[in-house]
Coordinates of C-alpha atoms in Angstrom, one line a residue:
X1 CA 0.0 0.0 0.0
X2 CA 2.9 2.5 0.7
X3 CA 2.6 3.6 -3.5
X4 CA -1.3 4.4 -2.5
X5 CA -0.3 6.2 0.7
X6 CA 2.0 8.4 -1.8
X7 CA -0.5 9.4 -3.9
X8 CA -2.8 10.2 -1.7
X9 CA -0.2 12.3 0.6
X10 CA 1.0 13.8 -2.4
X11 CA -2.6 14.7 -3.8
X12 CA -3.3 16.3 0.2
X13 CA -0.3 17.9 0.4
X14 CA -1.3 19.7 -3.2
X15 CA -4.6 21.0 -2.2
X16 CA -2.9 22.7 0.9
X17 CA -0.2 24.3 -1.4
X18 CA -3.5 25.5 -3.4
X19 CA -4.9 26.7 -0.7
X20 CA -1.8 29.2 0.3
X21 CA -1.6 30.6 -3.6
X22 CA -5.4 31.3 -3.6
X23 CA -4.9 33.2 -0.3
X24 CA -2.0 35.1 -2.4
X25 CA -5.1 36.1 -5.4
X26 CA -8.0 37.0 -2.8
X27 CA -7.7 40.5 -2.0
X28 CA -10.7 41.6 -2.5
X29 CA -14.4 40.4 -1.4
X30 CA -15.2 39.4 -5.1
X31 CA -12.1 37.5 -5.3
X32 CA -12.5 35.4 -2.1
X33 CA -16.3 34.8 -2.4
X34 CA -16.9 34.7 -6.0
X35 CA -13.3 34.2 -7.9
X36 CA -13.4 38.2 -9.2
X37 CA -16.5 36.9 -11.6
X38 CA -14.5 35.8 -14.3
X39 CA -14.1 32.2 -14.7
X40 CA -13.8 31.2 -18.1
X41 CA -16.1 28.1 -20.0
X42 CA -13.3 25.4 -19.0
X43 CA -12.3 26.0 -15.7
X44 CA -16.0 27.0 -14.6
X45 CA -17.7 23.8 -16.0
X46 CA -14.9 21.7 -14.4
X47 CA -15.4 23.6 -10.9
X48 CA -19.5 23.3 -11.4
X49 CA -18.9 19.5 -12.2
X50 CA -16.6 18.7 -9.1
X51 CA -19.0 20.4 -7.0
X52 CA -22.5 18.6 -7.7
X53 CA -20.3 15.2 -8.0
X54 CA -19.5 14.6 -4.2
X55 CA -19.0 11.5 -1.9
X56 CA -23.2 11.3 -2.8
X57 CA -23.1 11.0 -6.1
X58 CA -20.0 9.1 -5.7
X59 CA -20.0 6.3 -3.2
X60 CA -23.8 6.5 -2.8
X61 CA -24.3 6.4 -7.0
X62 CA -21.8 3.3 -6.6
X63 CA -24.1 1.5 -3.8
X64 CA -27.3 2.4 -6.0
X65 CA -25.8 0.5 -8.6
X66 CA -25.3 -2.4 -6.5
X67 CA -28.6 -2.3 -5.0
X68 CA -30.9 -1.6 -7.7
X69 CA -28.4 -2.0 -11.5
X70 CA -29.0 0.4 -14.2
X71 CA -31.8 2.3 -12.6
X72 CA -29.3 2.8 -9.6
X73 CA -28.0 5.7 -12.1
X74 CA -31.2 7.6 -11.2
X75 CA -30.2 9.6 -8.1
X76 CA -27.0 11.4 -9.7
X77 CA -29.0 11.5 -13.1
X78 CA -31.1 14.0 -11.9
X79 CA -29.0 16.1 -10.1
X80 CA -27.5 16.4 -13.9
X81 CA -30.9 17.1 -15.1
X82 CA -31.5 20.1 -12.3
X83 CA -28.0 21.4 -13.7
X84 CA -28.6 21.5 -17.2
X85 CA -32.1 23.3 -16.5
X86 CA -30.2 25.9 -14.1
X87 CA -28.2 26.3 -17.1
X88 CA -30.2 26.9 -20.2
X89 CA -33.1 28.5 -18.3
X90 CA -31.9 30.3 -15.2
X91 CA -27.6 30.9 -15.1
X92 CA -27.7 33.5 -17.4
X93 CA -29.8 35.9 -15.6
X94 CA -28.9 34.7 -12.2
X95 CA -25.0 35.5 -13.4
X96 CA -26.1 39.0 -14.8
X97 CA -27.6 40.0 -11.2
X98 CA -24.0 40.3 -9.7
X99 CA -24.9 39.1 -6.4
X100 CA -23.5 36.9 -3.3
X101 CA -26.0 35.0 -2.1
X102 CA -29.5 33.8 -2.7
X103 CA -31.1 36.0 -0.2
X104 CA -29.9 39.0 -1.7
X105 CA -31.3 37.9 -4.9
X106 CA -34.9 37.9 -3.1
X107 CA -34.6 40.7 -1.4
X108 CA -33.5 42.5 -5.4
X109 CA -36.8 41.2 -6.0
X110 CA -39.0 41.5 -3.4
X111 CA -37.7 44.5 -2.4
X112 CA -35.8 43.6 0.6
X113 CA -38.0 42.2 3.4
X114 CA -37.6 38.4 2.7
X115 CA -33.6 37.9 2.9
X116 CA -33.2 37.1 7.0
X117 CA -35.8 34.0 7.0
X118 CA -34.6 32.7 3.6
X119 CA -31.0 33.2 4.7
X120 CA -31.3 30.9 8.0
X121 CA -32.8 28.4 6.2
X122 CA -30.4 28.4 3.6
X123 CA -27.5 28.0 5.9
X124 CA -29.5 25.3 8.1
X125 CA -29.3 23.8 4.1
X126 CA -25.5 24.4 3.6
X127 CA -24.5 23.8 6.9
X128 CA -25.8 19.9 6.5
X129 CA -24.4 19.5 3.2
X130 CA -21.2 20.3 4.2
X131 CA -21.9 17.9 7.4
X132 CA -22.8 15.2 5.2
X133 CA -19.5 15.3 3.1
X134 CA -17.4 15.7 5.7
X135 CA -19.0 12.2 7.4
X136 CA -17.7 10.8 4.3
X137 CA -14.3 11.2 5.1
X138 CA -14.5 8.4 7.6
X139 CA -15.5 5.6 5.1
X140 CA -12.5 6.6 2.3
X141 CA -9.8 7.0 5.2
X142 CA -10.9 3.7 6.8
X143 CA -10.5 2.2 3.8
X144 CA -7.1 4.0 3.1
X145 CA -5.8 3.7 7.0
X146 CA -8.3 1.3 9.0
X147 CA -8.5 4.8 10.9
X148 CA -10.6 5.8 13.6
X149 CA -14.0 7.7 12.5
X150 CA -13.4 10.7 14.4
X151 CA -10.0 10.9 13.8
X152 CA -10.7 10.6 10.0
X153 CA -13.4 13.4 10.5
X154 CA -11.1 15.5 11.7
X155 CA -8.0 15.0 9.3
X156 CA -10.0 15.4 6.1
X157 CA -12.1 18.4 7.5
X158 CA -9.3 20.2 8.8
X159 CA -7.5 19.9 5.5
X160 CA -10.7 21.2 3.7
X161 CA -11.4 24.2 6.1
X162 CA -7.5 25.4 5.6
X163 CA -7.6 25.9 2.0
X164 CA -10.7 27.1 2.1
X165 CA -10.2 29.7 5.0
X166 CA -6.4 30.8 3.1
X167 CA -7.7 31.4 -0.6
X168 CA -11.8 31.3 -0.6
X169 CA -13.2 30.7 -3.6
X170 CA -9.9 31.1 -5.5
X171 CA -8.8 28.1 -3.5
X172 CA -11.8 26.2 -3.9
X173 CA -11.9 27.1 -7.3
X174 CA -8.3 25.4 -8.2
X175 CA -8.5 22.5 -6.0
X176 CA -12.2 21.7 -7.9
X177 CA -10.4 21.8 -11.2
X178 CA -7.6 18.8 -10.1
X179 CA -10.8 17.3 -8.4
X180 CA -12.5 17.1 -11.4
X181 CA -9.6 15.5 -13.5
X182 CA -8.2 13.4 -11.0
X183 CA -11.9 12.2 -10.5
X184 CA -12.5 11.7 -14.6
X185 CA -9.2 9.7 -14.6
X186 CA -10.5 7.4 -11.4
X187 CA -13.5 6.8 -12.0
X188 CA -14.5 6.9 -15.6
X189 CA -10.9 6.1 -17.5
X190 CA -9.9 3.2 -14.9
X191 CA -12.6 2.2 -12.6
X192 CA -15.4 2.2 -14.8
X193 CA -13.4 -0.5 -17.3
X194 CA -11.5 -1.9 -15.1
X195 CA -14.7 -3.3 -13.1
X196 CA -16.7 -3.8 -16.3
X197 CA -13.7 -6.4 -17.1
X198 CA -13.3 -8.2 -13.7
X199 CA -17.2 -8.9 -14.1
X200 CA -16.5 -10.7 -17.1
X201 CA -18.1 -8.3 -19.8
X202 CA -21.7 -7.1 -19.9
X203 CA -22.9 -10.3 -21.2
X204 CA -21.6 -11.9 -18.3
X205 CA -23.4 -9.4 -16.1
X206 CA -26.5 -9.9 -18.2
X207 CA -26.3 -13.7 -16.9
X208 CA -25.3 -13.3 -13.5
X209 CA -28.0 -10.9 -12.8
X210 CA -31.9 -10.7 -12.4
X211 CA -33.3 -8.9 -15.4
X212 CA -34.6 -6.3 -13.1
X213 CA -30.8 -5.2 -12.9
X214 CA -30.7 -4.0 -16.4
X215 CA -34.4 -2.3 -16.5
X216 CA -34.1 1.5 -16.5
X217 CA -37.2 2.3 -14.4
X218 CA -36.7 -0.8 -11.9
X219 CA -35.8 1.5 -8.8
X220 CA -39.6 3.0 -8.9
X221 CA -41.5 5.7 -10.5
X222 CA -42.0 7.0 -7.5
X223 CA -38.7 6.8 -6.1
X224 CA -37.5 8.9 -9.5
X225 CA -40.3 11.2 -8.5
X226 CA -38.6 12.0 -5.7
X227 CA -35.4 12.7 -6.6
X228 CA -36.3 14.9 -9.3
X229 CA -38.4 16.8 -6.6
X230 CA -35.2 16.9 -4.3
X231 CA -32.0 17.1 -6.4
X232 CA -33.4 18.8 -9.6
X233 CA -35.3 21.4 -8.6
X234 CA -32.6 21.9 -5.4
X235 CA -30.1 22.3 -8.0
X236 CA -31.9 25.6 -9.5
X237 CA -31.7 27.0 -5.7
X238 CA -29.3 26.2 -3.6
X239 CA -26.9 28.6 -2.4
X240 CA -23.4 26.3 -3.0
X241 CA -24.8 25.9 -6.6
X242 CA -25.9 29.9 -7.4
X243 CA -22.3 31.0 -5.8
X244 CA -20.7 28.9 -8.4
X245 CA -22.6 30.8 -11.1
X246 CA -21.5 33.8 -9.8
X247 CA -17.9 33.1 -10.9
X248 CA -18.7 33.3 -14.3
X249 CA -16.9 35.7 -16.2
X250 CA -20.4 36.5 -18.3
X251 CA -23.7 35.3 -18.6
X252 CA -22.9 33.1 -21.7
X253 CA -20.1 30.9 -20.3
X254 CA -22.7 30.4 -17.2
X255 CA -25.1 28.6 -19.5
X256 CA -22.8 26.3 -21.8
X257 CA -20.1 26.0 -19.0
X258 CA -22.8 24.5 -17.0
X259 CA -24.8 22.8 -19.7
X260 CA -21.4 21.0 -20.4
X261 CA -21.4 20.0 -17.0
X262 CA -25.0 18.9 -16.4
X263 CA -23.9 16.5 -19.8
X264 CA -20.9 15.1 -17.4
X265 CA -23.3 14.4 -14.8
X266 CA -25.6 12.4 -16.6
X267 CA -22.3 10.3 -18.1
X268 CA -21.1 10.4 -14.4
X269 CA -24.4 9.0 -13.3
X270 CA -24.8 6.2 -15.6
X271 CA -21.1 5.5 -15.2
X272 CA -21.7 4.9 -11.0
X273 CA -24.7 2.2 -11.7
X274 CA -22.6 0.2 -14.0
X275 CA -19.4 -0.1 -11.6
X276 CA -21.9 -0.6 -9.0
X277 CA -23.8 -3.4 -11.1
X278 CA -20.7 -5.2 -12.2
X279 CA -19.5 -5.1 -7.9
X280 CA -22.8 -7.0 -7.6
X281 CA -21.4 -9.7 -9.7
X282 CA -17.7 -9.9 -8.1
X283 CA -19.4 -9.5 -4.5
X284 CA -23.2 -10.9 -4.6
X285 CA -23.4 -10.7 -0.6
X286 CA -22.2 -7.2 1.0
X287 CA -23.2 -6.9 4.2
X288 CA -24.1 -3.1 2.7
X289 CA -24.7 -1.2 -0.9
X290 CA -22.4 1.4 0.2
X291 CA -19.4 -0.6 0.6
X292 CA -19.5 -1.8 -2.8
X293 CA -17.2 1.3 -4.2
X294 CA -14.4 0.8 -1.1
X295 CA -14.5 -3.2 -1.7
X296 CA -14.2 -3.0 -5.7
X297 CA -11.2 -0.7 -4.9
X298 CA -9.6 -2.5 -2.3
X299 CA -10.2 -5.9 -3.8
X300 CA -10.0 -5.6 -7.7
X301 CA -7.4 -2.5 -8.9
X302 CA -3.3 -2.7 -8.7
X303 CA -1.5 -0.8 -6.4
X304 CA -0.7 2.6 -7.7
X305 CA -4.4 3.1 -9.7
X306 CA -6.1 2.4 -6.6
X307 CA -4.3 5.0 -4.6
X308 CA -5.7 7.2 -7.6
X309 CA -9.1 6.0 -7.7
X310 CA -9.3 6.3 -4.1
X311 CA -7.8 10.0 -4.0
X312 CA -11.1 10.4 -6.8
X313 CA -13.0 9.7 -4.0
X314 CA -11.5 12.2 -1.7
X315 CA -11.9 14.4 -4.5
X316 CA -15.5 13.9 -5.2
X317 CA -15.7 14.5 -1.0
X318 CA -13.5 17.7 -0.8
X319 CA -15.4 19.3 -3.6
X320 CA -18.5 19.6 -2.1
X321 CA -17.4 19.6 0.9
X322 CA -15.3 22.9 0.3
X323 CA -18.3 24.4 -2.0
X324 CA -21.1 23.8 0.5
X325 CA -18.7 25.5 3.4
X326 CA -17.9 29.0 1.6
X327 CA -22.0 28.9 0.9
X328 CA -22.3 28.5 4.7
X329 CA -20.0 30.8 5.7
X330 CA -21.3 33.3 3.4
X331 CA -24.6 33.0 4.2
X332 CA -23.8 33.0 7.9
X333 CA -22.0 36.4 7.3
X334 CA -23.6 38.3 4.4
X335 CA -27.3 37.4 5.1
X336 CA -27.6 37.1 8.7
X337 CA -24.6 38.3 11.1
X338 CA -24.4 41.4 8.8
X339 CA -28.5 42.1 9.0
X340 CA -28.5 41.2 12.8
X341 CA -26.1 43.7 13.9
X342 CA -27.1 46.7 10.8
X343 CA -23.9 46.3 8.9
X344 CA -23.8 48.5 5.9
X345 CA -21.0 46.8 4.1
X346 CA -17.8 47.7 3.3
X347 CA -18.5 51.6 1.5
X348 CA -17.6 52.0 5.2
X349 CA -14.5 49.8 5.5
X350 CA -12.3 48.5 3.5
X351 CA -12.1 45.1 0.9
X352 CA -9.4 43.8 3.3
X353 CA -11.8 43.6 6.4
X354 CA -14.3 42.4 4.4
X355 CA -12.2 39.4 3.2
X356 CA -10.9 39.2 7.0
X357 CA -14.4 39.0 8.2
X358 CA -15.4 36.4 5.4
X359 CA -12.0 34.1 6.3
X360 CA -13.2 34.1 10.0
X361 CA -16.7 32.6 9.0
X362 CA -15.6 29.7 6.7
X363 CA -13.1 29.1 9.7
X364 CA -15.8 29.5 12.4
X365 CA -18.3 27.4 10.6
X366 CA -15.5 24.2 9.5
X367 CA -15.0 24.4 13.7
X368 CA -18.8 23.3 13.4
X369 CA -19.1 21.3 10.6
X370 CA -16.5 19.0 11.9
X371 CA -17.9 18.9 15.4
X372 CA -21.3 18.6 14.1
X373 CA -20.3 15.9 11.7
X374 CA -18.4 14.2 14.4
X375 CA -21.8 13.9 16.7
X376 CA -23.8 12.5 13.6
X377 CA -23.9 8.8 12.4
X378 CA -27.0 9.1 9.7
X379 CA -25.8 10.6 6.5
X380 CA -28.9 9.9 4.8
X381 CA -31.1 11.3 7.5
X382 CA -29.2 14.6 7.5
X383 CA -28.7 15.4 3.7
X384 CA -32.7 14.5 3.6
X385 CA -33.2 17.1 5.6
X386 CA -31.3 19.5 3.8
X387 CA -33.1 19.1 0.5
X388 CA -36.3 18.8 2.6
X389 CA -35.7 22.3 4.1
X390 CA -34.6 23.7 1.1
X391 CA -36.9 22.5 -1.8
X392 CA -39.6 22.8 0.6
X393 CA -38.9 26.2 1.7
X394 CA -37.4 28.6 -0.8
X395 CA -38.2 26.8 -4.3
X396 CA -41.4 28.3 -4.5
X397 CA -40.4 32.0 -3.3
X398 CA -37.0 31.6 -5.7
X399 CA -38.7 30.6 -8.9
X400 CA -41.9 32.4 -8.1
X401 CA -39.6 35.6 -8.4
X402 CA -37.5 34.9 -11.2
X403 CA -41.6 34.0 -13.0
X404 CA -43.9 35.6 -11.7
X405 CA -44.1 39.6 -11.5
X406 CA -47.5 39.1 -9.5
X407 CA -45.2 37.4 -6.8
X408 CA -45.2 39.8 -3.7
X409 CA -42.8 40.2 -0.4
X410 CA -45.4 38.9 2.3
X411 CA -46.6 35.7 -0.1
X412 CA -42.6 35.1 0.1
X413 CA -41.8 35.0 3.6
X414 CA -45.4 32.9 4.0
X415 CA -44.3 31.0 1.7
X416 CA -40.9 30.1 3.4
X417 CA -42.6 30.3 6.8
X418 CA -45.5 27.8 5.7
X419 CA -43.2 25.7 3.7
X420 CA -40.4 25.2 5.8
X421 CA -43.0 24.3 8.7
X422 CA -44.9 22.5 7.0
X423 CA -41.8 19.8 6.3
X424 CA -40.4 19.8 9.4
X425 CA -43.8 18.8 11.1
X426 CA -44.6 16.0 8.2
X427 CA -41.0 15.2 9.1
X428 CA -41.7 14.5 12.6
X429 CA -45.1 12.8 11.7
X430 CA -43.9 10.5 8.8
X431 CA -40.5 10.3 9.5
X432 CA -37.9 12.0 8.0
X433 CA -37.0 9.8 4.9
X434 CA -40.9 10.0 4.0
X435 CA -41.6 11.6 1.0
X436 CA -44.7 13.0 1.9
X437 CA -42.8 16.0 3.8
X438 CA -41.6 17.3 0.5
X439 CA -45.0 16.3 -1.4
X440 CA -46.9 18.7 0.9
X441 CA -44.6 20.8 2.0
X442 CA -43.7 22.1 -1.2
X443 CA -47.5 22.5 -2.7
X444 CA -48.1 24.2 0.9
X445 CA -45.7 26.8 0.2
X446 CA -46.7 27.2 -3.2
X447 CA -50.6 27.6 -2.4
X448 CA -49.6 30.0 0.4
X449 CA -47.1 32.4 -2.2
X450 CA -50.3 32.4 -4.6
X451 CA -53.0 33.0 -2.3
X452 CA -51.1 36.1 0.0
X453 CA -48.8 37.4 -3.3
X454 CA -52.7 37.8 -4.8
X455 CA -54.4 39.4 -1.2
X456 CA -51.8 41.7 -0.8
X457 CA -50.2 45.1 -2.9
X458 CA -48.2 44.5 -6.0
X459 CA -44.4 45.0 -5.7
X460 CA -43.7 48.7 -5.5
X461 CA -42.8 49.7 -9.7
X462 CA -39.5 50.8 -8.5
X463 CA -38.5 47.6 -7.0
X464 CA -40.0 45.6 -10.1
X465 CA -37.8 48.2 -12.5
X466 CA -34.4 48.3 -10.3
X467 CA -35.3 44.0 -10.3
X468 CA -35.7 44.2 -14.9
X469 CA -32.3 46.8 -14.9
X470 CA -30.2 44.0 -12.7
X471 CA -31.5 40.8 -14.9
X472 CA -30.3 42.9 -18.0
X473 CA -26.7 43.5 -16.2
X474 CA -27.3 47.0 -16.4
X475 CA -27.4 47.4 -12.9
X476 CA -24.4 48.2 -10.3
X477 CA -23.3 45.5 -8.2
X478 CA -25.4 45.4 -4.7
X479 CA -23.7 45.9 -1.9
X480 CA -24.5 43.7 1.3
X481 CA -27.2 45.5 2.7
X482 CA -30.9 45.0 1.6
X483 CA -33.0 47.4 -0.7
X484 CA -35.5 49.2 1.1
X485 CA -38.9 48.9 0.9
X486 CA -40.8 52.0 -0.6
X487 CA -43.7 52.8 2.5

């Protein structure tokens, strides 16, 4: 094992040195939150790609394949389909409002009364994604160093809150971009052949296997229902996905960077059944579907291409790990630490406190990521409710805005308010991998936006023209404090 240890160490050891020549780039807020805006098509649709691909869509889209064949691809296959709608219907006018977070795009719209409630329950969102990547860390380092969970938790979070804290999204930004190719040379140039050969061909497979294996629907149309619900539409809101679009250097590399990289999800996707199917054949009896990736690895690939394939897995991990941690942080800071004590931005201080003040959020919140992630067991349970929270709380308000002129401030927050309620207490009723919270949740939310955005004024015209001026990019960028209301 000591050539897989190398590459590992060595692939660690990079990300660090990343980390200190981002922190040498971000000087200003743009450049640490939002990488100055000017990603070009390669690098963004690399970065977007490594991202949305994490442990999930990894070692979970792996077990899926094991579980259920074919259809297995389902889960990572929509959260390609949410990006390429993001991308061809949305990017381009959520890159021309030059914002920072989500809540300051709905308080642009709505004319800013709606950004403190939608802000806590987008970081409640973040902060559980990142949670849920960072738990990942434990199964890849076990398998690397039969280490101890919390230890594991530690070592990989620690790493992923240094380079993020030094460089911010510059950092993140160039770490993605080796995440992205070590994890196309891993998984899809050696694993994905590599496994399909060990199982003795598709034919093989095909004979080995129920016929159930190879049916594309066999996971449920209701199951597929439900992810679409989840992981599409929370790919058109959630805040780790919109800062991402915010790097772009224009409107037009947002949509065909991204609809590039909604197309290497869907390859991605199908890419994590098959592996997973052809484990099934090698190893019909795992005592669990997500072990299927770690024992294919372990078991199956020579020494030097599994340190590799294994560091793809790390990669997938630190990606979204390090994307959904600058979201929290910058949520944490921008949309609610800043409201709560009446910041008005920087016009009053300089770019290198606000930078300062950002690099002591992402380092406040990785303290309590890792802690958090340390005191959790259920990965499933958590990222659940995430999406949960999310789809059913700020979808409707989010798209109602971007849609819908009729779409008022009040019918937002009851919206969020009604939405976000309304899951947590079918949560607690059904349980919370149900899917009936989402189900109602969401068409509570969306009944209570209609019914108090009609019973209630029209968005002042000012708001509604200042709103039209920012989706053409003719507006100036915003600083952090909200737009008031007209009385």
């Amino acid at each position: 094992m000591a050539v897989d240890y190398t590459v590992i160490v060595v692939y660690l050891v990079g990300m660090l040195a990343m980390g200190w020549w981002g922190m040498r780039r971000a000087k200003s807020k743009s450049e640490f939150l939002v990488a100055g805006r000017r990603l070009g098509p390669a690098m963004y649709s690399g970065t977007m790609a490594a991202i949305v691909l994490g442990g999930a869509s990894t070692i979970g889209g792996v077990g899926l394949g094991y579980q259920y064949g074919l259809s297995g691809a389902w889960m990572v296959f929509t959260i390609g389909l949410g990006l390429l709608a993001l991308s061809v219907f949305f990017s381009a006018r959520i890159a021309r409002l030059k914002v920072y977070t989500v809540s300051e795009m709905l308080d642009l719209r709505y004319g800013g009364r709606a950004g403190v409630i939608s802000g806590v329950v987008m970081w409640a969102y973040t902060l559980m994604l990142a949670v849920t990547s960072t738990i990942a860390y434990a199964t890849i380092f076990d398998v690397l160093f039969d280490m101890n969970r919390t230890l594991a938790i530690v070592l990989g979070g620690s790493i992923v809150v240094a380079y993020s804290t030094l460089g911010g999204m510059w950092s993140i930004t160039l770490t993605d971009m080796v995440q992205f190719v070590v994890k196309t040379v891993g998984v899809l140039l050696l694993l994905l052949p590599i496994a399909v050969v060990k199982a003795g061909g598709f034919s093989e497979m095909k004979a080995k296997l129920p016929t159930e294996y190879f049916d594309p629907l066999g996971i449920g149309g209701e199951t597929i229902f439900t992810y679409v619900l989840i992981y599409t539409f929370g790919m058109l809101i959630g805040q780790d996905i919109w800062q991402r679009v915010f790097t772009a250097r224009s409107d037009t590399t947002a949509k065909w960077g991204g609809t590039v990289a909604g197309t290497y999800c869907l390859v991605y996707a199908l890419a994590g059944a098959v592996i997973g199917t052809a484990a099934k054949v090698l190893y019909p009896k795992l005592p669990s579907a997500d072990t299927a990736f770690a024992t294919i690895v372990k078991d199956e690939l020579p020494v030097g291409v599994r340190g590799l394939v294994l560091a793809a897995a790390l990669a997938a991990v630190m990606s979204t790990s390090s994307g959904a941690l600058i979201a929290c942080a910058t949520v944490a800071n921008n949309d609610i630490w800043s409201r709560l004590r009446g910041a008005t931005t920087s016009k009053n201080g300089d770019d290198h406190d606000e930078v300062k003040g950002n690099r002591a959020f992402i380092l406040i919140m990785g303290v309590a990521v890792i802690c958090t992630a340390i005191a959790l067991n259920n990965v499933v349970e958590a990222l659940t409710v995430a999406y949960n929270l999310l789809v059913g709380g700020l979808l409707v308000p989010i798209l109602g805005g971007l849609l819908w002129k009729r779409g008022t401030a009040p019918g937002a927050l009851a919206s969020v308010a009604v939405g976000g309620l309304a899951v947590i207490g079918l949560m607690a009723t059904y349980g919370i991998l149900a899917n009936e919270p989402v189900y109602y949740g969401l068409l509570s939310s969306l009944a209570a936006y209609v019914v108090v955005s009609l019973a209630t004024k029209p968005t002042e015209a000012a708001v509604l023209a200042a709103w039209r001026e920012r989706l053409a990019g003719r507006g100036a960028e915003p600083l952090s404090e909200p737009v008031p209301a007209h009385q």
